[in-house]
Short mmCIF file of C-alpha atoms in Angstrom, two decimals:
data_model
loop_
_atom_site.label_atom_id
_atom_site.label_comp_id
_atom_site.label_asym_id
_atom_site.label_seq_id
_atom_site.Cartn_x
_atom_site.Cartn_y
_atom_site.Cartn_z
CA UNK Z 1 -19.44 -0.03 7.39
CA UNK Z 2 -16.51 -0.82 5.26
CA UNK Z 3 -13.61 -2.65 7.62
CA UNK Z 4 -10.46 -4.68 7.47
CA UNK Z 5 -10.90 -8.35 8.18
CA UNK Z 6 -8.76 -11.23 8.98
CA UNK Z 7 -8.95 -15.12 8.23
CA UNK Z 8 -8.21 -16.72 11.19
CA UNK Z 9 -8.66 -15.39 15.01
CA UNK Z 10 -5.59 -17.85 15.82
CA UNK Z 11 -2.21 -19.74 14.47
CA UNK Z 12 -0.24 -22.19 16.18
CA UNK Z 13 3.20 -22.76 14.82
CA UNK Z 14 6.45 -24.94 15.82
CA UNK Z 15 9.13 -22.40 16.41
CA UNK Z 16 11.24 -22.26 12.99
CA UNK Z 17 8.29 -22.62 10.89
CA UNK Z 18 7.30 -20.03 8.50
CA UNK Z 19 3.85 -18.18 9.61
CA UNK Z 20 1.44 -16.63 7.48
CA UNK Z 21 -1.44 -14.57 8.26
CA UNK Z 22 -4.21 -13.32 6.36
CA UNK Z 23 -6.40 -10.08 5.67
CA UNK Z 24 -9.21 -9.74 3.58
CA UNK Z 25 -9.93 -5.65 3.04
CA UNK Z 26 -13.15 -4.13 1.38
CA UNK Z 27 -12.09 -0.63 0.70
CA UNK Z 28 -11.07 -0.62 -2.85
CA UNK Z 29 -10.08 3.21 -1.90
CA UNK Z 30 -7.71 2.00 0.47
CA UNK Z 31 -4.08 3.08 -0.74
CA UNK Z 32 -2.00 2.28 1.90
CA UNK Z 33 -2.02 -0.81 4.05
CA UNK Z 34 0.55 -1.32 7.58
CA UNK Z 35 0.90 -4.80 9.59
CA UNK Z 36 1.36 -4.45 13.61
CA UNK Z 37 2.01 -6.39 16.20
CA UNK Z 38 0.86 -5.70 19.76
CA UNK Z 39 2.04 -7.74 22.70
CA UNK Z 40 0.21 -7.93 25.72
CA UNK Z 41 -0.09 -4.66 27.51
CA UNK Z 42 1.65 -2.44 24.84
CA UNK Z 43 0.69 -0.56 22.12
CA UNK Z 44 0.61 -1.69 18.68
CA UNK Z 45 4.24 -1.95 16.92
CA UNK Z 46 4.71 -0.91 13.44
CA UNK Z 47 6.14 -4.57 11.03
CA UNK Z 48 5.66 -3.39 7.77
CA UNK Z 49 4.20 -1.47 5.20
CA UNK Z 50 3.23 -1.24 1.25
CA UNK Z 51 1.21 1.05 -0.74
CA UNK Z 52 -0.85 0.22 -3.50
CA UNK Z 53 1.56 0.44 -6.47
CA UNK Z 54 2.98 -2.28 -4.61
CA UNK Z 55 1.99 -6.38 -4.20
CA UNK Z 56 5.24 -6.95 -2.30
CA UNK Z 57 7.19 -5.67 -0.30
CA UNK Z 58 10.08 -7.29 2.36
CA UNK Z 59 11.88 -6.57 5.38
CA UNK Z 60 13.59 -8.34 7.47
CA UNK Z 61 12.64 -12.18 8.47
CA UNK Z 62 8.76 -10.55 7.10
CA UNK Z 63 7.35 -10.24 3.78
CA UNK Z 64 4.09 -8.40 3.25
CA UNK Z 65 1.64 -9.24 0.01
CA UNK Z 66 -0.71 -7.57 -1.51
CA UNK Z 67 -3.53 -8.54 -3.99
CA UNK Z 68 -5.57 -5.66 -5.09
CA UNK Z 69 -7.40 -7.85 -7.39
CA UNK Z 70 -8.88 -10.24 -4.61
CA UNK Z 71 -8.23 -7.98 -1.79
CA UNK Z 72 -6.00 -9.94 0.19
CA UNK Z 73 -3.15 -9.01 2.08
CA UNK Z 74 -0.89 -11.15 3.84
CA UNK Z 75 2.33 -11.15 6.32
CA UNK Z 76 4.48 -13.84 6.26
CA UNK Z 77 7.12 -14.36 9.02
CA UNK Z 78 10.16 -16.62 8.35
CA UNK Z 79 11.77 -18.83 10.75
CA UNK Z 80 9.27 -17.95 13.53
CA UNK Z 81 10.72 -17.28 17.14
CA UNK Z 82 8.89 -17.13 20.46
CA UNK Z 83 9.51 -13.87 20.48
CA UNK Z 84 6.95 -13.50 17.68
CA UNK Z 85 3.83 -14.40 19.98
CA UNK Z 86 1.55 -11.32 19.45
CA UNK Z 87 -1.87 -10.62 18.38
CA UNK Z 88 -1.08 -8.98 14.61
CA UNK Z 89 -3.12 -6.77 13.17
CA UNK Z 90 -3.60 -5.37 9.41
CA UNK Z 91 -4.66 -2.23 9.02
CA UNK Z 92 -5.58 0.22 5.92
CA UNK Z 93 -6.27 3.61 4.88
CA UNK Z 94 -8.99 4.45 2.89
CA UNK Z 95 -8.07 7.89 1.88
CA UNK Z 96 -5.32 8.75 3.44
CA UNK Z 97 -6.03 9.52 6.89
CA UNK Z 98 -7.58 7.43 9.61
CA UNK Z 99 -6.50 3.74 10.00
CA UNK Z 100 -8.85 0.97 10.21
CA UNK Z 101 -7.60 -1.72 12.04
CA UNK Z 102 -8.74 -5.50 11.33
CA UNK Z 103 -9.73 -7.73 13.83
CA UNK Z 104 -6.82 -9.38 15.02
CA UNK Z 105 -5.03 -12.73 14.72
CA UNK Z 106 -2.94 -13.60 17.63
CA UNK Z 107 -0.01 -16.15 16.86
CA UNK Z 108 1.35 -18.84 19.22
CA UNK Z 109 4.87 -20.05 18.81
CA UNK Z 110 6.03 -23.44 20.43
CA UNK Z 111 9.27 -24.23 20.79
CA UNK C 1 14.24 6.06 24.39
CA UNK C 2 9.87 6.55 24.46
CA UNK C 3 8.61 8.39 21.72
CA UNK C 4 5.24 8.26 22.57
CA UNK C 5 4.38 8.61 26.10
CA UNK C 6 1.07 7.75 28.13
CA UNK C 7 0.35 8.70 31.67
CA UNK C 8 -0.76 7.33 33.04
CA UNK C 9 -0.25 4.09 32.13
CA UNK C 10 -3.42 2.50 34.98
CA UNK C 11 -6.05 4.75 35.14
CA UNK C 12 -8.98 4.55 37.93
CA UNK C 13 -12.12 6.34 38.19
CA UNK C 14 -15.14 6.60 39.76
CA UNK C 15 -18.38 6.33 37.59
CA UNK C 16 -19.76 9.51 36.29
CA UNK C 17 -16.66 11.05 37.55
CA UNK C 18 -14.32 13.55 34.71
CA UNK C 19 -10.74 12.24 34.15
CA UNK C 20 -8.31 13.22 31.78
CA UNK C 21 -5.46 11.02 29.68
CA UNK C 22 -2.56 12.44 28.79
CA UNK C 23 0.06 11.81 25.81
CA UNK C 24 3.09 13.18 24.53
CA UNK C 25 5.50 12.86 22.25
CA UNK C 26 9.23 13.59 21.04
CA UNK C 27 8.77 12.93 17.28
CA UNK C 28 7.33 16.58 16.49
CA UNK C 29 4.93 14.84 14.39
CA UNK C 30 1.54 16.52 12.50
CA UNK C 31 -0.90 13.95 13.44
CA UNK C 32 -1.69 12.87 16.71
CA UNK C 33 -4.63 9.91 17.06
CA UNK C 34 -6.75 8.73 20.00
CA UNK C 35 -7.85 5.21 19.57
CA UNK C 36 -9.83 2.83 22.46
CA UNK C 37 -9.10 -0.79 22.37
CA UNK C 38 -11.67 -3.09 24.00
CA UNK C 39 -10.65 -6.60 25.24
CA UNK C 40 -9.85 -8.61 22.55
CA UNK C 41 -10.58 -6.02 19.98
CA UNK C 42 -8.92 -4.05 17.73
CA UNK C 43 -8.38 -0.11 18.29
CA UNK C 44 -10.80 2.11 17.40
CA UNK C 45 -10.14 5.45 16.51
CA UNK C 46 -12.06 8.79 18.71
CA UNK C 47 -10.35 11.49 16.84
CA UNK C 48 -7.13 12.84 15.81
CA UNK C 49 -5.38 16.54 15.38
CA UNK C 50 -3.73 16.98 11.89
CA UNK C 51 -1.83 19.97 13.61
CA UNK C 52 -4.16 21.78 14.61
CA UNK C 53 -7.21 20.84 12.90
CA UNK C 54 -9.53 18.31 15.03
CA UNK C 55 -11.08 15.72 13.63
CA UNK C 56 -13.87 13.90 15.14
CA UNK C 57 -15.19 9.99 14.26
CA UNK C 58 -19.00 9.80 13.56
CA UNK C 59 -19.54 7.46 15.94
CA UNK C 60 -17.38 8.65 18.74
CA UNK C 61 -19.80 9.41 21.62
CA UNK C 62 -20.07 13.42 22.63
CA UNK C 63 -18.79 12.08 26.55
CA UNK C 64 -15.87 12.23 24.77
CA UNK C 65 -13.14 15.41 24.10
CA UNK C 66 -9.70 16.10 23.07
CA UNK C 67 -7.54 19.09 23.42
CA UNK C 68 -4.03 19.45 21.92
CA UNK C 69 -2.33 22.89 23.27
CA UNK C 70 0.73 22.11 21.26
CA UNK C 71 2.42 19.79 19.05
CA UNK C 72 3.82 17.55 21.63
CA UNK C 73 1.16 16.87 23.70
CA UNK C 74 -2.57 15.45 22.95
CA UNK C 75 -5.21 15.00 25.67
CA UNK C 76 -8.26 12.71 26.08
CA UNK C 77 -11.02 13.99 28.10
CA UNK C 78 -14.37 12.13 29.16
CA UNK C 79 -16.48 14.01 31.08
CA UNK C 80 -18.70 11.41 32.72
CA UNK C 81 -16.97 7.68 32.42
CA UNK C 82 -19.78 5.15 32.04
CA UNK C 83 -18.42 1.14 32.92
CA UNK C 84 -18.77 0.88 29.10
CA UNK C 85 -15.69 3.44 28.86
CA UNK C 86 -13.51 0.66 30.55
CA UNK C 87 -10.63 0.54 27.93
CA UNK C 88 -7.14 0.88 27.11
CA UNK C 89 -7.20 3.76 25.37
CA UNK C 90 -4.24 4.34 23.15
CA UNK C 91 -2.17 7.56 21.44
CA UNK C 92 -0.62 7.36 18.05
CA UNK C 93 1.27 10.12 16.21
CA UNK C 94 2.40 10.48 12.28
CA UNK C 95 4.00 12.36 10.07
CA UNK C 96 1.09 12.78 7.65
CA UNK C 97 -2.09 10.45 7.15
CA UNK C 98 -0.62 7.89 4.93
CA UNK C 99 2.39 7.19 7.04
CA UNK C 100 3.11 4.91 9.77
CA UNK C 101 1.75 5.78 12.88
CA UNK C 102 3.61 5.53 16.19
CA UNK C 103 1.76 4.54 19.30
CA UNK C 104 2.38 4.79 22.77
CA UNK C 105 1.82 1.87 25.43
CA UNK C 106 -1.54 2.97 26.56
CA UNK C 107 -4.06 3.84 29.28
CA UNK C 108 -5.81 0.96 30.82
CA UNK C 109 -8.61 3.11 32.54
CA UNK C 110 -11.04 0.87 34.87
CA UNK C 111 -14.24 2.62 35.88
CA UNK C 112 -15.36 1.88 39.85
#
């Protein structure tokens, strides 16, 4: 079936580097698209979100884009912090209702 | 401050044996979501209530049953755990579809 995908399982970063991380989606339906990040043993936390009349949308110290034309999607994350060591996940919604989640990419800040 | 709750949050059970998860929430949202989450994978969604209305994944196995007696609380029933049910199994709520969802911190439910 259709699903959300990411680039890279992993990213290492220095701590005050800029991080970004990739999605590749297949659901030309899909109208709405969220970033989380889920820490070991919690539940995924809502980053950021855009819709589809969108390709950009910011927040603070993250910036989500979107390219409807390739299908890309990416979360950048400025000045990275150790505190930003998570597994992130994109996610989309092809229709409106369920979420399908991508596979993960979990980032490792060093300070 | 929780908004969405889990109990609880480590789950055992014997194999073959019912148990039930339980979630709840103060947001009074519509939508309430069941996902699993498999080592190193992403969640999966089982099913979720748009207020009432139950909606069941294609591929979510029949073992598996949810109940929602009001808006603020969702439950996640399997009647006979298999050791491939081992999971954190994770509640989400929403306003509608196409807004953020809101999850709670899980079930991690090991099966003896």
């Amino acid at each position: 079936g259709e699903s959300v995908g990411l680039h890279l399982p992993t990213l290492s970063v220095q701590e005050g580097d800029n991080s970004i991380i990739n999605c590749a989606y297949s659901n030309s339906a899909s109208d709405y698209f969220i970033w989380y990040k889920q820490e070991s043993g919690k539940g995924p936390q809502f980053i950021i979100d855009i819709r589809s009349n969108m390709d950009k949308r910011q927040g603070q110290r993250v910036t989500v884009l979107l390219n409807k034309t390739v299908k890309h999607l990416s979360l950048q994350i400025a000045a990275t912090q150790p505190g930003d060591s998570a597994v992130y996940f994109c996610a989309e919604t092809p229709g409106g209702t369920a979420l399908i989640f991508g596979k993960g990419t979990t980032l490792s800040v060093s300070s | 401050d929780a908004m969405v709750i889990q109990n609880p949050r480590y789950q055992v059970t014997q194999f073959g044996k019912p148990v039930t998860l339980s979630c709840s929430q103060t947001l009074n949202h519509n939508v309430m979501y069941w996902y699993q989450q498999k080592s190193s994978q992403a969640p999966k969604l089982l099913f979720h209530y748009y207020d009432k209305d139950f909606n069941n994944e294609a591929d979510t196995p029949d073992n598996f049953q949810s109940r929602r007696p009001n808006t603020s609380f969702c439950f996640l029933d399997i009647r006979s755990p298999g050791l491939g049910d081992a999971a954190m199994y994770l509640c989400a709520t929403s306003w509608r579809g196409d807004q953020p969802q809101h999850f709670g911190d899980g079930t991690r439910l090991s099966i003896l």
